[in-house]
Amino acid sequence: MEVPFAEFATGEILHVGAEAEITAGTWFSKPAIQKIRRKRTWRHPDLDYRLTRKRMNSEVKLMIKLHSIGVPVPAIWDVDFENASIVMQKIEGKQLFEILNNGISDAELLKKVGKAIRYLHRNAIIHGDLSTNNILISQNGEPYLIDLGLASMEYELEGYGIDLHVLHEILRASHPSIDDAMKIVIEGYLELDIELGDVIPAPGGKPPSATDVIKRLEQIMKRVRYHGG
Ligand SMILES: Nc1ncnc2c1ncn2[C@@H]1O[C@H](COP(=O)(O)OP(=O)(O)OP(=O)(O)O)[C@@H](O)[C@H]1O
Ligand SMILES: [Mg+2]
């Protein structure tokens, strides 16, 4: 039998979702995870293969680029398109979801989350699925952004506002006891632009300033309140 990932030593299964299965293990003795995209049996196999490969390709490319410029995302160590598998650095820690569910709302941590998102946005990338499951907090309290399968380069203000709006809705719905969580995330988001200065233009244009994104977020929130979407 062919062993597709000889270097990845499989450990326990961490997560079985609709889209992906995540297994912990080691890669050349470093803590790693293997993310295997599940087959969509209802889709024609050729189409499924093409779509899976397209999404993996985009996820991997963006993560390699982001990691190399210091955006906190796990390092990619191996990719196997045939088996729809990615091996990446394991972030030892917890999902932000679990931390907030345990009633821990640490202002310093939420500010760091805002800064991590802003750092991604300053590099002209929107996440596309900013849930509290897709933000991991390492044991030493540093946030990492994961699950970039829907991420993309973006130059329109709206995409940035929507990225934050998704997080805001999730914080409101799943952690209502933690008031002000989003307010602190926004503080961190704005603070990073003050620390780093004006945004540097990316190849396709200039990503919007933090102030403009937050203004747009407020407009989106109003829109949703009045029109329900
Ligand atoms: N690099 C990593 N280090 C540690 N844990 C991880 C890592 N990547 C993923 N996980 C864990 O696995 C979970 C699912 O991973 P991910 O978000 O990438 O998959 P998914 O596309 O959301 O899967 P599904 O949609 O099927 O739920 C994460 O919420 C996290 O708990
Ligand atoms: Mg996820």
GROMACS .gro file of C-alpha atoms and ligand atoms in nm:
model
  261
    1MET     CA    1   0.000   0.000   0.000
    2GLU     CA    2   0.120   0.346  -0.082
    3VAL     CA    3   0.190   0.563   0.221
    4PRO     CA    4   0.108   0.915   0.104
    5PHE     CA    5   0.241   1.099   0.408
    6ALA     CA    6   0.532   0.897   0.538
    7GLU     CA    7   0.663   1.197   0.730
    8PHE     CA    8   0.340   1.262   0.919
    9ALA     CA    9   0.304   1.034   1.221
   10THR     CA   10  -0.065   1.013   1.298
   11GLY     CA   11  -0.200   1.067   1.650
   12GLU     CA   12  -0.550   1.134   1.778
   13ILE     CA   13  -0.836   1.271   1.568
   14LEU     CA   14  -0.906   1.627   1.685
   15HIS     CA   15  -1.205   1.725   1.475
   16VAL     CA   16  -1.444   1.569   1.228
   17GLY     CA   17  -1.648   1.836   1.054
   18ALA     CA   18  -1.856   1.859   0.740
   19GLU     CA   19  -1.563   1.999   0.543
   20ALA     CA   20  -1.251   1.860   0.699
   21GLU     CA   21  -1.102   1.602   0.931
   22ILE     CA   22  -0.815   1.715   1.154
   23THR     CA   23  -0.568   1.468   1.303
   24ALA     CA   24  -0.294   1.557   1.549
   25GLY     CA   25   0.049   1.403   1.510
   26THR     CA   26   0.406   1.492   1.444
   27TRP     CA   27   0.599   1.594   1.137
   28PHE     CA   28   0.973   1.530   1.167
   29SER     CA   29   0.910   1.515   1.544
   30LYS     CA   30   0.744   1.860   1.558
   31PRO     CA   31   0.379   1.886   1.675
   32ALA     CA   32   0.168   1.897   1.358
   33ILE     CA   33  -0.185   1.849   1.236
   34GLN     CA   34  -0.307   1.693   0.915
   35LYS     CA   35  -0.616   1.850   0.759
   36ILE     CA   36  -0.789   1.625   0.509
   37ARG     CA   37  -1.078   1.765   0.310
   38ARG     CA   38  -1.368   1.526   0.312
   39LYS     CA   39  -1.509   1.404  -0.016
   40ARG     CA   40  -1.849   1.545  -0.111
   41THR     CA   41  -2.018   1.227  -0.226
   42TRP     CA   42  -2.319   1.415  -0.362
   43ARG     CA   43  -2.094   1.599  -0.606
   44HIS     CA   44  -1.963   1.446  -0.928
   45PRO     CA   45  -1.615   1.308  -0.840
   46ASP     CA   46  -1.437   1.508  -1.114
   47LEU     CA   47  -1.604   1.831  -1.008
   48ASP     CA   48  -1.540   1.754  -0.641
   49TYR     CA   49  -1.170   1.693  -0.713
   50ARG     CA   50  -1.141   2.018  -0.907
   51LEU     CA   51  -1.321   2.229  -0.647
   52THR     CA   52  -1.132   2.071  -0.357
   53ARG     CA   53  -0.801   2.130  -0.530
   54LYS     CA   54  -0.892   2.491  -0.608
   55ARG     CA   55  -0.980   2.566  -0.247
   56MET     CA   56  -0.676   2.386  -0.110
   57ASN     CA   57  -0.453   2.566  -0.355
   58SER     CA   58  -0.587   2.902  -0.246
   59GLU     CA   59  -0.571   2.814   0.128
   60VAL     CA   60  -0.213   2.688   0.104
   61LYS     CA   61  -0.083   2.973  -0.113
   62LEU     CA   62  -0.231   3.241   0.110
   63MET     CA   63  -0.111   3.073   0.430
   64ILE     CA   64   0.246   3.040   0.299
   65LYS     CA   65   0.248   3.404   0.197
   66LEU     CA   66   0.091   3.525   0.524
   67HIS     CA   67   0.321   3.317   0.742
   68SER     CA   68   0.624   3.451   0.557
   69ILE     CA   69   0.527   3.812   0.626
   70GLY     CA   70   0.456   3.750   0.993
   71VAL     CA   71   0.075   3.727   1.000
   72PRO     CA   72  -0.001   3.476   1.278
   73VAL     CA   73  -0.112   3.168   1.081
   74PRO     CA   74   0.031   2.814   1.120
   75ALA     CA   75   0.331   2.721   0.903
   76ILE     CA   76   0.249   2.487   0.613
   77TRP     CA   77   0.482   2.186   0.605
   78ASP     CA   78   0.344   1.951   0.343
   79VAL     CA   79   0.067   1.939   0.084
   80ASP     CA   80  -0.078   1.643  -0.105
   81PHE     CA   81  -0.342   1.745  -0.359
   82GLU     CA   82  -0.417   1.387  -0.459
   83ASN     CA   83  -0.528   1.302  -0.106
   84ALA     CA   84  -0.662   1.651  -0.031
   85SER     CA   85  -0.431   1.674   0.267
   86ILE     CA   86  -0.232   1.956   0.426
   87VAL     CA   87   0.020   1.909   0.708
   88MET     CA   88   0.078   2.221   0.915
   89GLN     CA   89   0.223   2.342   1.243
   90LYS     CA   90   0.005   2.250   1.538
   91ILE     CA   91  -0.095   2.545   1.751
   92GLU     CA   92  -0.103   2.410   2.104
   93GLY     CA   93  -0.388   2.587   2.272
   94LYS     CA   94  -0.762   2.641   2.247
   95GLN     CA   95  -1.020   2.787   2.013
   96LEU     CA   96  -1.126   3.139   2.112
   97PHE     CA   97  -1.476   2.989   2.126
   98GLU     CA   98  -1.379   2.760   2.417
   99ILE     CA   99  -1.196   3.034   2.602
  100LEU     CA  100  -1.494   3.269   2.584
  101ASN     CA  101  -1.731   2.984   2.671
  102ASN     CA  102  -1.534   2.927   2.988
  103GLY     CA  103  -1.621   3.285   3.075
  104ILE     CA  104  -1.270   3.411   3.024
  105SER     CA  105  -1.276   3.753   2.866
  106ASP     CA  106  -0.933   3.897   2.886
  107ALA     CA  107  -0.915   4.248   2.739
  108GLU     CA  108  -0.550   4.209   2.648
  109LEU     CA  109  -0.625   3.889   2.458
  110LEU     CA  110  -0.922   4.037   2.269
  111LYS     CA  111  -0.709   4.335   2.172
  112LYS     CA  112  -0.446   4.099   2.034
  113VAL     CA  113  -0.721   3.925   1.835
  114GLY     CA  114  -0.818   4.261   1.684
  115LYS     CA  115  -0.455   4.328   1.595
  116ALA     CA  116  -0.410   3.985   1.434
  117ILE     CA  117  -0.716   4.047   1.214
  118ARG     CA  118  -0.596   4.394   1.126
  119TYR     CA  119  -0.254   4.259   1.033
  120LEU     CA  120  -0.423   4.020   0.793
  121HIS     CA  121  -0.634   4.304   0.649
  122ARG     CA  122  -0.335   4.537   0.614
  123ASN     CA  123  -0.193   4.278   0.380
  124ALA     CA  124  -0.501   4.298   0.156
  125ILE     CA  125  -0.643   3.961   0.263
  126ILE     CA  126  -0.989   3.902   0.405
  127HIS     CA  127  -1.052   3.582   0.599
  128GLY     CA  128  -1.400   3.496   0.472
  129ASP     CA  129  -1.505   3.289   0.777
  130LEU     CA  130  -1.400   3.473   1.092
  131SER     CA  131  -1.568   3.262   1.357
  132THR     CA  132  -1.442   3.210   1.712
  133ASN     CA  133  -1.362   2.850   1.607
  134ASN     CA  134  -1.123   2.977   1.345
  135ILE     CA  135  -0.915   3.178   1.591
  136LEU     CA  136  -0.681   2.969   1.806
  137ILE     CA  137  -0.515   3.098   2.121
  138SER     CA  138  -0.175   2.946   2.192
  139GLN     CA  139  -0.074   2.844   2.541
  140ASN     CA  140   0.119   3.166   2.581
  141GLY     CA  141  -0.186   3.372   2.486
  142GLU     CA  142  -0.110   3.457   2.125
  143PRO     CA  143  -0.392   3.444   1.867
  144TYR     CA  144  -0.354   3.251   1.540
  145LEU     CA  145  -0.591   3.269   1.245
  146ILE     CA  146  -0.675   2.932   1.086
  147ASP     CA  147  -0.907   2.785   0.823
  148LEU     CA  148  -0.824   3.018   0.533
  149GLY     CA  149  -1.009   2.813   0.269
  150LEU     CA  150  -1.242   3.107   0.199
  151ALA     CA  151  -0.982   3.382   0.230
  152SER     CA  152  -0.906   3.607  -0.065
  153MET     CA  153  -0.727   3.922  -0.178
  154GLU     CA  154  -0.964   4.212  -0.155
  155TYR     CA  155  -0.959   4.583  -0.228
  156GLU     CA  156  -1.325   4.675  -0.173
  157LEU     CA  157  -1.408   4.820   0.168
  158GLU     CA  158  -1.725   4.611   0.200
  159GLY     CA  159  -1.538   4.276   0.220
  160TYR     CA  160  -1.335   4.401   0.517
  161GLY     CA  161  -1.644   4.528   0.695
  162ILE     CA  162  -1.822   4.197   0.641
  163ASP     CA  163  -1.523   4.004   0.778
  164LEU     CA  164  -1.559   4.192   1.108
  165HIS     CA  165  -1.937   4.179   1.098
  166VAL     CA  166  -1.928   3.797   1.088
  167LEU     CA  167  -1.713   3.793   1.401
  168HIS     CA  168  -1.938   4.047   1.570
  169GLU     CA  169  -2.253   3.841   1.502
  170ILE     CA  170  -2.085   3.526   1.635
  171LEU     CA  171  -1.967   3.700   1.950
  172ARG     CA  172  -2.317   3.833   2.007
  173ALA     CA  173  -2.491   3.503   1.941
  174SER     CA  174  -2.259   3.257   2.115
  175HIS     CA  175  -2.112   3.466   2.394
  176PRO     CA  176  -2.381   3.719   2.488
  177SER     CA  177  -2.258   3.734   2.847
  178ILE     CA  178  -1.936   3.886   2.726
  179ASP     CA  179  -2.048   4.242   2.653
  180ASP     CA  180  -1.802   4.471   2.491
  181ALA     CA  181  -1.591   4.185   2.350
  182MET     CA  182  -1.622   4.330   1.999
  183LYS     CA  183  -1.552   4.680   2.129
  184ILE     CA  184  -1.215   4.561   2.257
  185VAL     CA  185  -1.141   4.369   1.935
  186ILE     CA  186  -1.209   4.695   1.745
  187GLU     CA  187  -0.978   4.888   1.980
  188GLY     CA  188  -0.697   4.648   1.893
  189TYR     CA  189  -0.787   4.667   1.524
  190LEU     CA  190  -0.758   5.048   1.525
  191GLU     CA  191  -0.450   5.050   1.745
  192LEU     CA  192  -0.240   4.850   1.498
  193ASP     CA  193  -0.270   5.124   1.233
  194ILE     CA  194  -0.155   5.379   1.488
  195GLU     CA  195   0.145   5.157   1.568
  196LEU     CA  196   0.235   5.068   1.209
  197GLY     CA  197   0.130   5.385   1.027
  198ASP     CA  198  -0.019   5.421   0.683
  199VAL     CA  199  -0.108   5.105   0.490
  200ILE     CA  200   0.144   5.004   0.226
  201PRO     CA  201  -0.014   4.946  -0.117
  202ALA     CA  202  -0.030   4.579  -0.219
  203PRO     CA  203   0.015   4.465  -0.585
  204GLY     CA  204  -0.351   4.513  -0.678
  205GLY     CA  205  -0.424   4.835  -0.489
  206LYS     CA  206  -0.431   4.975  -0.139
  207PRO     CA  207  -0.621   4.801   0.140
  208PRO     CA  208  -0.851   5.038   0.334
  209SER     CA  209  -0.746   5.205   0.659
  210ALA     CA  210  -0.866   5.061   0.990
  211THR     CA  211  -1.079   5.372   1.051
  212ASP     CA  212  -1.258   5.330   0.718
  213VAL     CA  213  -1.323   4.960   0.784
  214ILE     CA  214  -1.473   5.033   1.126
  215LYS     CA  215  -1.695   5.306   0.976
  216ARG     CA  216  -1.814   5.053   0.719
  217LEU     CA  217  -1.873   4.793   0.991
  218GLU     CA  218  -2.097   5.043   1.172
  219GLN     CA  219  -2.292   5.103   0.849
  220ILE     CA  220  -2.332   4.730   0.793
  221MET     CA  221  -2.459   4.689   1.150
  222LYS     CA  222  -2.719   4.963   1.094
  223ARG     CA  223  -2.822   4.807   0.764
  224VAL     CA  224  -2.873   4.470   0.930
  225ARG     CA  225  -3.068   4.624   1.217
  226TYR     CA  226  -3.311   4.808   0.987
  227HIS     CA  227  -3.344   4.564   0.703
  228GLY     CA  228  -3.247   4.234   0.865
  229GLY     CA  229  -2.966   4.172   0.614
  230LIG     N1  230  -0.300   2.428   1.302
  230LIG     C1  231  -0.383   2.383   1.395
  230LIG     N2  232  -0.340   2.362   1.521
  230LIG     C2  233  -0.423   2.316   1.618
  230LIG     N3  234  -0.552   2.287   1.597
  230LIG     C3  235  -0.603   2.306   1.473
  230LIG     C4  236  -0.521   2.354   1.365
  230LIG     N4  237  -0.596   2.361   1.253
  230LIG     C5  238  -0.719   2.319   1.289
  230LIG     N5  239  -0.725   2.286   1.420
  230LIG     C6  240  -0.843   2.242   1.496
  230LIG     O1  241  -0.937   2.178   1.409
  230LIG     C7  242  -1.058   2.257   1.397
  230LIG     C8  243  -1.109   2.253   1.254
  230LIG     O2  244  -1.010   2.303   1.164
  230LIG     P1  245  -1.049   2.401   1.044
  230LIG     O3  246  -1.122   2.518   1.100
  230LIG     O4  247  -0.926   2.429   0.965
  230LIG     O5  248  -1.145   2.308   0.959
  230LIG     P2  249  -1.292   2.338   0.903
  230LIG     O6  250  -1.277   2.366   0.757
  230LIG     O7  251  -1.362   2.440   0.988
  230LIG     O8  252  -1.367   2.205   0.921
  230LIG     P3  253  -1.527   2.192   0.925
  230LIG     O9  254  -1.585   2.304   0.840
  230LIG    O10  255  -1.547   2.056   0.866
  230LIG    O11  256  -1.566   2.203   1.070
  230LIG     C9  257  -1.018   2.396   1.445
  230LIG    O12  258  -1.128   2.471   1.492
  230LIG    C10  259  -0.916   2.364   1.552
  230LIG    O13  260  -0.977   2.330   1.674
  231MG      MG  261  -1.305   2.603   1.092
   0.00000   0.00000   0.00000
